[in-house]
Tab-separated table of C-alpha atoms in Angstrom:
chain	number	residue	atom	x	y	z
A	49	MET	CA	0.009	0.017	0.002
A	50	GLY	CA	1.495	3.415	-0.930
A	51	TYR	CA	1.385	6.569	1.141
A	52	LYS	CA	1.433	10.056	-0.387
A	53	THR	CA	3.352	11.503	2.533
A	54	ILE	CA	5.642	10.519	5.379
A	55	ASP	CA	3.002	11.840	7.802
A	56	GLU	CA	0.344	9.629	6.228
A	57	ALA	CA	2.625	6.592	6.604
A	58	ASN	CA	3.398	7.464	10.225
A	59	GLN	CA	-0.281	7.795	10.920
A	60	ALA	CA	-0.826	4.317	9.596
A	61	VAL	CA	1.809	3.022	11.939
A	62	ILE	CA	0.423	4.519	15.047
A	63	ASP	CA	-3.042	3.432	14.039
A	64	LYS	CA	-1.687	-0.034	14.049
A	65	MET	CA	-0.271	0.439	17.543
A	66	ILE	CA	-3.584	1.654	18.872
A	67	SER	CA	-5.563	-1.140	17.235
A	68	ALA	CA	-3.209	-3.794	18.704
A	69	ALA	CA	-4.916	-6.491	20.729
A	70	PRO	CA	-2.268	-8.175	22.870
A	71	PHE	CA	-3.252	-11.257	24.945
A	72	LEU	CA	-0.950	-13.293	27.139
A	73	VAL	CA	-1.872	-16.868	26.136
A	74	ASP	CA	0.803	-19.191	27.337
A	75	VAL	CA	4.215	-19.900	28.896
A	76	VAL	CA	6.284	-22.430	27.000
A	77	PRO	CA	9.827	-23.681	26.418
A	78	ALA	CA	11.523	-21.071	24.168
A	79	LYS	CA	12.580	-23.682	21.628
A	80	SER	CA	8.898	-24.555	20.980
A	81	LYS	CA	8.270	-21.039	19.662
A	82	ILE	CA	11.754	-19.999	18.353
A	83	PRO	CA	13.090	-22.705	16.060
A	84	GLU	CA	16.485	-20.993	15.813
A	85	LEU	CA	17.162	-22.022	19.365
A	86	THR	CA	18.856	-25.295	18.720
A	87	ASP	CA	21.833	-26.795	20.612
A	88	HIS	CA	24.571	-24.262	21.422
A	89	VAL	CA	22.474	-21.223	20.342
A	90	LEU	CA	21.754	-18.257	22.676
A	91	LEU	CA	19.734	-15.134	22.231
A	92	HIS	CA	21.074	-11.810	23.537
A	93	ALA	CA	19.675	-8.280	24.016
A	94	GLY	CA	20.402	-5.338	21.618
A	95	PRO	CA	21.604	-5.206	18.173
A	96	PRO	CA	24.138	-7.850	16.950
A	97	ILE	CA	27.319	-8.138	19.086
A	98	LYS	CA	30.274	-10.580	19.309
A	99	TYR	CA	30.915	-12.397	22.576
A	100	GLU	CA	34.336	-10.686	23.003
A	101	ASN	CA	32.651	-7.212	22.767
A	102	MET	CA	30.014	-8.003	25.388
A	103	THR	CA	30.315	-6.309	28.854
A	104	ASP	CA	31.045	-8.561	31.742
A	105	PRO	CA	27.346	-9.010	32.946
A	106	MET	CA	26.269	-10.103	29.454
A	107	GLN	CA	29.186	-12.545	29.248
A	108	GLY	CA	28.180	-13.792	32.727
A	109	SER	CA	24.572	-14.406	31.562
A	110	CYS	CA	25.972	-16.395	28.762
A	111	VAL	CA	27.954	-18.562	31.155
A	112	GLY	CA	24.812	-19.050	33.307
A	113	ALA	CA	22.719	-20.137	30.365
A	114	ILE	CA	25.268	-22.740	29.233
A	115	LEU	CA	25.414	-24.187	32.796
A	116	PHE	CA	21.657	-24.158	32.868
A	117	GLU	CA	21.377	-26.196	29.533
A	118	GLY	CA	24.175	-28.505	30.697
A	119	TRP	CA	26.414	-27.775	27.816
A	120	ALA	CA	29.317	-27.324	30.157
A	121	ASN	CA	30.013	-28.539	33.739
A	122	ASN	CA	31.647	-25.415	35.069
A	123	GLU	CA	32.499	-21.758	34.298
A	124	GLN	CA	35.809	-22.555	32.684
A	125	GLU	CA	34.244	-25.048	30.232
A	126	ALA	CA	31.500	-22.574	29.449
A	127	ARG	CA	33.902	-19.705	28.689
A	128	GLN	CA	35.953	-22.066	26.478
A	129	LEU	CA	32.877	-22.750	24.313
A	130	LEU	CA	32.115	-18.972	24.085
A	131	GLU	CA	35.713	-17.892	23.380
A	132	GLY	CA	36.196	-20.737	20.862
A	133	GLY	CA	33.217	-19.626	18.852
A	134	LYS	CA	31.219	-22.808	19.669
A	135	ILE	CA	28.083	-20.735	20.662
A	136	THR	CA	25.904	-19.036	18.117
A	137	LEU	CA	24.626	-15.677	19.258
A	138	ILE	CA	21.435	-14.209	17.912
A	139	PRO	CA	19.713	-10.903	18.876
A	140	CYS	CA	16.282	-11.572	20.516
A	141	HIS	CA	14.764	-8.964	18.217
A	142	HIS	CA	15.593	-11.075	15.156
A	143	VAL	CA	13.329	-13.919	16.212
A	144	ASN	CA	10.214	-12.246	17.652
A	145	ALA	CA	11.583	-12.026	21.137
A	146	VAL	CA	12.979	-9.552	23.661
A	147	GLY	CA	15.087	-9.932	26.691
A	148	PRO	CA	15.711	-7.904	29.843
A	149	MET	CA	19.260	-6.548	30.684
A	150	GLY	CA	21.680	-9.267	29.119
A	151	GLY	CA	18.703	-10.806	27.410
A	152	ILE	CA	20.409	-14.234	27.262
A	153	THR	CA	17.708	-16.735	26.383
A	154	SER	CA	18.244	-20.555	25.686
A	155	ALA	CA	16.232	-23.327	24.390
A	156	ASN	CA	14.779	-24.683	27.554
A	157	MET	CA	14.003	-21.462	29.329
A	158	PRO	CA	10.296	-20.824	29.571
A	159	VAL	CA	8.995	-17.755	27.760
A	160	LEU	CA	5.846	-15.737	27.830
A	161	VAL	CA	3.689	-15.821	24.696
A	162	VAL	CA	1.880	-12.620	23.734
A	163	GLU	CA	-0.362	-12.885	20.733
A	164	ASN	CA	-1.405	-9.664	19.007
A	165	ARG	CA	-4.863	-10.638	17.679
A	166	GLU	CA	-5.293	-7.610	15.530
A	167	SER	CA	-2.401	-8.754	13.263
A	168	GLY	CA	-1.983	-12.406	14.150
A	169	ASN	CA	1.627	-12.136	15.210
A	170	GLU	CA	3.332	-13.353	18.421
A	171	ALA	CA	6.197	-12.104	20.642
A	172	HIS	CA	8.135	-13.766	23.400
A	173	CYS	CA	10.161	-12.860	26.533
A	174	GLN	CA	11.554	-14.889	29.436
A	175	MET	CA	10.000	-14.452	32.755
A	176	ASN	CA	11.216	-12.178	35.514
A	177	GLU	CA	13.557	-13.969	37.942
A	178	GLY	CA	13.009	-11.455	40.882
A	179	ILE	CA	15.741	-9.426	42.484
A	180	GLY	CA	19.243	-9.955	43.811
A	181	ALA	CA	21.628	-12.254	42.000
A	182	VAL	CA	19.842	-13.044	38.734
A	183	LEU	CA	20.926	-14.191	35.279
A	184	ARG	CA	19.828	-11.033	33.550
A	185	PHE	CA	22.408	-9.026	35.608
A	186	GLY	CA	25.139	-11.583	34.874
A	187	ALA	CA	24.993	-13.942	37.933
A	188	TYR	CA	25.514	-17.610	37.275
A	189	ASN	CA	26.077	-19.248	40.688
A	190	GLU	CA	24.283	-22.409	41.804
A	191	THR	CA	21.347	-20.487	43.280
A	192	VAL	CA	20.808	-18.766	39.974
A	193	VAL	CA	20.870	-21.872	37.934
A	194	ASN	CA	18.725	-23.753	40.432
A	195	ARG	CA	16.020	-21.010	40.192
A	196	LEU	CA	16.132	-21.182	36.374
A	197	HIS	CA	15.397	-24.836	36.668
A	198	TRP	CA	12.498	-24.309	38.987
A	199	MET	CA	11.120	-21.715	36.624
A	200	LYS	CA	11.347	-24.375	33.841
A	201	ASP	CA	9.987	-27.283	35.890
A	202	VAL	CA	7.370	-25.544	38.051
A	203	LEU	CA	6.630	-21.823	37.375
A	204	GLY	CA	6.352	-22.134	33.596
A	205	PRO	CA	4.121	-25.234	33.566
A	206	VAL	CA	1.927	-23.927	36.419
A	207	LEU	CA	1.242	-20.599	34.499
A	208	SER	CA	0.726	-22.353	31.322
A	209	LYS	CA	-2.055	-24.491	32.842
A	210	ALA	CA	-3.606	-21.356	34.457
A	211	LEU	CA	-3.444	-19.286	31.152
A	212	ARG	CA	-4.885	-22.145	29.156
A	213	GLN	CA	-7.916	-22.309	31.421
A	214	MET	CA	-8.768	-18.627	30.468
A	215	ASP	CA	-11.054	-18.837	27.324
A	216	GLU	CA	-9.060	-16.116	25.434
A	217	GLY	CA	-5.983	-15.666	27.548
A	218	LEU	CA	-5.309	-12.588	29.559
A	219	ASN	CA	-6.094	-9.159	27.888
A	220	VAL	CA	-2.902	-7.183	28.435
A	221	ASN	CA	-4.397	-3.822	27.363
A	222	VAL	CA	-6.872	-4.030	30.161
A	223	LEU	CA	-4.200	-4.790	32.767
A	224	ILE	CA	-2.135	-1.793	31.497
A	225	ALA	CA	-5.118	0.420	31.500
A	226	LYS	CA	-5.749	-0.477	35.149
A	227	ALA	CA	-2.259	-0.237	36.317
A	228	ILE	CA	-1.303	3.034	34.679
A	229	ALA	CA	-4.146	4.517	36.591
A	230	MET	CA	-2.628	3.055	39.778
A	231	GLY	CA	0.814	4.615	39.254
A	232	ASP	CA	2.817	2.234	37.079
A	233	GLU	CA	4.927	3.251	34.005
A	234	PHE	CA	5.896	-0.410	33.151
A	235	HIS	CA	9.575	-0.077	33.089
A	236	GLN	CA	10.780	0.692	36.573
A	237	ARG	CA	7.495	0.473	38.305
A	238	ASN	CA	5.266	-2.524	37.749
A	239	ILE	CA	3.889	-3.105	41.238
A	240	ALA	CA	0.230	-2.382	40.415
A	241	ALA	CA	0.211	-4.512	37.162
A	242	SER	CA	2.035	-7.387	38.787
A	243	LEU	CA	-0.645	-7.326	41.618
A	244	ALA	CA	-3.449	-7.143	38.924
A	245	PHE	CA	-1.853	-10.160	37.118
A	246	LEU	CA	-1.705	-12.050	40.408
A	247	LYS	CA	-5.355	-11.264	41.126
A	248	GLU	CA	-6.332	-12.854	37.776
A	249	VAL	CA	-4.314	-16.033	38.073
A	250	THR	CA	-4.468	-16.781	41.848
A	251	PRO	CA	-8.051	-18.394	41.744
A	252	ILE	CA	-7.057	-20.526	38.806
A	253	ILE	CA	-3.702	-21.653	40.276
A	254	SER	CA	-5.162	-22.363	43.659
A	255	SER	CA	-7.646	-24.710	42.077
A	256	LEU	CA	-5.384	-26.624	39.821
A	257	GLU	CA	-5.882	-30.226	40.968
A	258	ASP	CA	-3.094	-31.709	38.967
A	259	VAL	CA	-0.465	-29.549	40.668
A	260	GLU	CA	1.074	-30.372	44.004
A	261	PRO	CA	-0.214	-28.006	46.804
A	262	ALA	CA	3.325	-27.158	47.645
A	263	GLN	CA	4.150	-26.128	44.165
A	264	ARG	CA	0.884	-23.900	43.884
A	265	THR	CA	2.044	-22.191	47.119
A	266	GLU	CA	5.644	-21.681	45.704
A	267	VAL	CA	4.283	-20.142	42.457
A	268	LEU	CA	1.806	-17.860	44.247
A	269	GLN	CA	4.539	-16.751	46.756
A	270	PHE	CA	7.038	-16.080	43.949
A	271	LEU	CA	4.570	-13.966	42.031
A	272	ALA	CA	3.571	-12.082	45.180
A	273	ASP	CA	7.298	-11.391	45.936
A	274	THR	CA	8.238	-10.298	42.427
A	275	ASP	CA	7.131	-6.656	41.991
A	276	GLN	CA	8.725	-6.471	38.476
A	277	PHE	CA	7.083	-9.632	37.118
A	278	PHE	CA	4.780	-7.742	34.832
A	279	LEU	CA	7.765	-6.035	33.180
A	280	ASN	CA	8.523	-8.948	30.966
A	281	ILE	CA	4.890	-9.089	30.028
A	282	ALA	CA	4.961	-5.508	29.006
A	283	MET	CA	8.234	-6.100	26.977
A	284	ALA	CA	6.580	-9.033	25.026
A	285	THR	CA	3.507	-6.823	24.568
A	286	GLY	CA	5.580	-3.980	23.233
A	287	LYS	CA	7.439	-6.345	20.774
A	288	ALA	CA	4.051	-7.777	19.546
A	289	MET	CA	2.728	-4.200	19.005
A	290	MET	CA	5.740	-2.917	17.175
A	291	ASP	CA	6.324	-5.889	15.078
A	292	ALA	CA	2.778	-5.580	13.770
A	293	ALA	CA	3.402	-1.889	13.130
A	294	ARG	CA	6.590	-2.628	11.315
A	295	GLN	CA	4.458	-4.378	8.609
A	296	ILE	CA	3.677	-0.956	7.268
A	297	GLU	CA	7.263	-0.565	6.118
A	298	HIS	CA	6.934	3.153	5.499
A	299	GLY	CA	7.536	6.157	7.624
A	300	THR	CA	9.870	7.418	10.380
A	301	VAL	CA	8.217	6.024	13.443
A	302	VAL	CA	10.729	4.273	15.842
A	303	THR	CA	9.778	0.581	15.926
A	304	ALA	CA	12.581	-0.629	18.232
A	305	MET	CA	15.102	0.567	20.714
A	306	CYS	CA	17.606	-1.594	22.444
A	307	ARG	CA	21.162	-1.794	23.768
A	308	ASN	CA	23.869	-4.368	24.157
A	309	GLY	CA	26.392	-2.682	26.315
A	310	GLU	CA	28.455	-1.632	23.298
A	311	ASN	CA	25.910	0.066	20.998
A	312	PHE	CA	22.400	1.371	21.133
A	313	GLY	CA	20.232	0.294	18.292
A	314	VAL	CA	17.178	1.930	16.649
A	315	ARG	CA	14.823	0.717	13.937
A	316	ILE	CA	12.344	2.816	12.110
A	317	ALA	CA	9.257	1.631	10.179
A	318	GLY	CA	10.536	2.603	6.751
A	319	MET	CA	13.836	0.874	7.050
A	320	GLY	CA	12.433	-2.606	8.095
A	321	ASP	CA	15.039	-4.747	9.749
A	322	GLU	CA	18.043	-2.410	9.533
A	323	TRP	CA	19.637	-1.347	12.712
A	324	PHE	CA	21.058	2.152	13.211
A	325	THR	CA	23.630	2.188	15.967
A	326	ALA	CA	25.905	4.442	17.895
A	327	PRO	CA	28.063	3.840	21.112
A	328	VAL	CA	25.716	3.340	24.083
A	329	ASN	CA	25.612	5.709	27.079
A	330	THR	CA	25.686	4.834	30.820
A	331	PRO	CA	22.648	5.431	32.906
A	332	GLN	CA	22.462	8.346	35.255
A	333	GLY	CA	20.663	7.900	38.517
A	334	LEU	CA	20.690	6.901	42.190
A	335	TYR	CA	22.814	4.114	43.536
A	336	PHE	CA	22.152	1.621	46.279
A	337	THR	CA	24.237	2.203	49.439
A	338	GLY	CA	28.020	1.271	48.755
A	339	TYR	CA	27.910	1.848	44.976
A	340	SER	CA	28.659	4.689	42.634
A	341	ALA	CA	28.877	5.730	39.077
A	342	ASP	CA	32.339	4.123	38.967
A	343	ASP	CA	30.758	0.737	39.455
A	344	ALA	CA	28.063	1.100	36.638
A	345	ASN	CA	27.846	-0.959	33.490
A	346	THR	CA	26.978	0.762	30.246
A	347	ASP	CA	23.393	0.439	29.279
A	348	ILE	CA	22.017	-3.040	28.237
A	349	GLY	CA	18.684	-4.728	27.439
A	350	ASP	CA	15.702	-4.850	25.258
A	351	SER	CA	13.409	-3.369	27.924
A	352	ALA	CA	13.455	0.017	26.070
A	353	ILE	CA	10.708	-1.540	23.819
A	354	THR	CA	8.350	-0.142	26.611
A	355	GLU	CA	9.469	3.404	25.782
A	356	THR	CA	8.931	2.601	22.070
A	357	ILE	CA	5.214	2.095	22.759
A	358	GLY	CA	5.078	5.245	24.976
A	359	VAL	CA	5.360	4.025	28.501
A	360	GLY	CA	8.361	3.655	30.713
A	361	GLY	CA	10.248	6.832	30.873
A	362	MET	CA	7.943	8.486	28.227
A	363	ALA	CA	5.151	8.174	30.721
A	364	MET	CA	7.060	9.311	33.760
A	365	ILE	CA	4.124	11.424	34.806
A	366	ALA	CA	2.047	8.268	35.232
A	367	ALA	CA	4.397	7.083	38.084
A	368	PRO	CA	5.206	9.899	40.465
A	369	ALA	CA	6.369	7.319	43.073
A	370	VAL	CA	9.163	6.245	40.674
A	371	THR	CA	10.597	9.709	39.885
A	372	ARG	CA	12.871	9.853	43.004
A	373	PHE	CA	13.912	6.304	42.596
A	374	VAL	CA	15.347	6.973	39.219
A	375	GLY	CA	16.851	10.383	40.256
A	376	THR	CA	14.641	12.691	38.290
A	377	GLY	CA	13.281	14.747	41.131
A	378	GLY	CA	9.569	15.274	41.918
A	379	PHE	CA	6.139	15.656	40.364
A	380	GLU	CA	7.019	18.731	38.354
A	381	ASP	CA	10.057	17.139	36.959
A	382	ALA	CA	7.979	14.066	35.881
A	383	LEU	CA	5.513	16.359	34.234
A	384	GLU	CA	8.191	18.224	32.435
A	385	ILE	CA	9.846	15.011	31.085
A	386	SER	CA	6.534	13.691	29.780
A	387	ASN	CA	5.532	17.091	28.231
A	388	ASP	CA	9.033	17.091	26.499
A	389	MET	CA	8.323	13.686	25.077
A	390	THR	CA	5.219	14.880	23.303
A	391	GLU	CA	7.607	17.054	21.247
A	392	ILE	CA	8.987	14.038	19.603
A	393	CYS	CA	5.828	11.869	19.378
A	394	ILE	CA	2.964	11.941	16.721
A	395	GLY	CA	0.030	11.289	19.045
A	396	GLU	CA	-1.243	9.721	22.220
A	397	ASN	CA	-2.715	6.227	22.931
A	398	PRO	CA	-6.400	6.254	24.037
A	399	ASN	CA	-5.933	2.826	25.468
A	400	PHE	CA	-3.448	3.974	28.138
A	401	VAL	CA	-5.106	7.088	29.765
A	402	ILE	CA	-3.038	8.816	32.387
A	403	PRO	CA	-5.058	10.460	35.217
A	404	THR	CA	-2.171	12.439	36.398
A	405	TRP	CA	-1.738	13.976	33.133
A	406	ASN	CA	-5.211	15.383	32.866
A	407	PHE	CA	-6.389	12.119	31.455
A	408	LYS	CA	-4.163	12.365	28.246
A	409	GLY	CA	-3.130	9.159	26.537
A	410	ALA	CA	0.427	7.839	26.799
A	411	CYS	CA	2.740	9.324	24.223
A	412	LEU	CA	2.580	7.342	20.964
A	413	GLY	CA	4.807	7.041	17.908
A	414	ILE	CA	8.406	8.357	18.541
A	415	ASP	CA	9.135	10.235	15.223
A	416	ALA	CA	12.891	9.989	14.393
A	417	ARG	CA	12.508	13.224	12.307
A	418	LYS	CA	11.317	15.095	15.397
A	419	VAL	CA	14.150	13.752	17.477
A	420	VAL	CA	16.658	15.035	14.871
A	421	GLU	CA	14.860	18.401	14.512
A	422	THR	CA	14.414	19.146	18.215
A	423	GLY	CA	17.575	17.423	19.535
A	424	ILE	CA	15.230	15.843	22.223
A	425	THR	CA	15.995	12.098	22.667
A	426	PRO	CA	13.532	9.611	24.265
A	427	VAL	CA	14.054	9.196	28.033
A	428	ILE	CA	14.315	5.550	29.144
A	429	ASN	CA	13.912	4.407	32.748
A	430	THR	CA	16.276	1.592	33.536
A	431	GLY	CA	17.911	-0.496	36.137
A	432	ILE	CA	21.779	-0.006	36.537
A	433	ALA	CA	23.914	-3.130	36.457
A	434	HIS	CA	27.278	-3.490	38.169
A	435	LYS	CA	29.972	-3.672	35.524
A	436	ILE	CA	31.253	-6.857	37.088
A	437	ALA	CA	29.097	-9.971	36.530
A	438	GLY	CA	27.325	-11.361	39.611
A	439	TYR	CA	26.784	-8.229	41.619
A	440	GLY	CA	23.376	-7.560	39.990
A	441	GLN	CA	21.499	-4.310	40.134
A	442	ILE	CA	23.274	-1.459	41.961
A	443	GLY	CA	20.777	1.407	41.209
A	444	ALA	CA	18.169	2.807	38.952
A	445	GLY	CA	18.051	5.763	36.696
A	446	THR	CA	17.434	7.112	33.208
A	447	VAL	CA	19.380	6.979	30.115
A	448	HIS	CA	19.073	8.590	26.579
A	449	PRO	CA	19.843	7.003	23.272
A	450	PRO	CA	22.581	8.726	21.216
A	451	ILE	CA	21.054	11.129	18.711
A	452	GLU	CA	23.365	9.741	15.999
A	453	CYS	CA	21.097	6.562	15.847
A	454	PHE	CA	18.117	8.721	14.698
A	455	GLU	CA	20.325	10.852	12.308
A	456	LYS	CA	21.580	7.728	10.580
A	457	ALA	CA	18.063	6.411	10.272
A	458	ILE	CA	16.703	9.570	8.758
A	459	THR	CA	19.569	9.918	6.403
A	460	ALA	CA	19.185	6.236	5.199
A	461	TYR	CA	15.436	6.679	4.770
A	462	ALA	CA	15.905	9.938	2.801
A	463	GLU	CA	18.200	8.016	0.409
A	464	LYS	CA	15.610	5.345	0.095
A	465	LEU	CA	13.111	7.816	-0.954
A	466	GLY	CA	15.539	9.249	-3.493
A	467	PHE	CA	16.612	12.449	-1.762
A	468	LYS	CA	20.186	13.404	-2.206
A	469	ALA	CA	22.288	15.030	0.533
């Protein structure tokens, strides 16, 4: 389908985003949905990267995934596989998936399945492991690997049974609409959405007769303890929404933002699968006691897909409680940030209405042209990882993509349209 103007194409893209109908329908082993996940294949966050260029936390995540899969007996053997080029690395984004922080996903890890019923496409994301020493921050000790096995053997199957008992799965738009009115922005703050999810699944899980009572209790306790559980659902939802919008294949709307510790990557609708990259920044924010900016890893993760759909840092005003946690001040600062974000977006999403913003919808459709014209880059809420694998999260803050990504994307699209520099 042709479009007479870039604005017309961009409107088609955001119309596709608004009409998205994401449903959480299942939790399954990653290999059952992602055929690329064969033996000795790992997915990672961000645009393409080589193992030797990964930061320590992402390398640590690779080690943990190899130990989980049983491809090596110890860290030394795992690193030999990685350093010897015996492990194939694929970006999550290339196989209908996204991954938090390191993003490392392997064949037998359970993934959430979000179906976009408007377009018929699916997206996948591993489940949130909780806080502390976790794989996504590069930890790979015995406790981390044992938890991954519990998620594979207990958490995933129990949630799968619960979701399959729902006639149509779980309507994610409804959960987001509820939780954004309760103070979530879906990147740093997911407390309300995680509780809303727990409310939906608890009656079903508690009545699953073919699950041991102890396992039902374990699952419900884990979900109750994991405030960020919904983040990964939001990530898969964002991926399902944006991959459908990418089908337009015209215009300057940003369809993906992600980072791998080396580079920040951006995609725009009119340039399809092509990545436009520039060296990644380090988040700025507040640190847990005993840590400082000297300990911080450069930015990593696919979780900026949430900002791509207009939540996360883009919707800072929705979550006043999170502003001080990420070091952005108070309510007026949050208001200013969200107002600034409207300068680079095309419209607003009527599905995600924000009461604290005079009931405006969340920002929708980051326009790479407007980023370049104004010099305003999207604000991304993020956790801050320690630069040494295994320490885990050491703070929270915000980060901005390098403007060069958007400049490269607009230059390439102009050339595609036949404009000469």
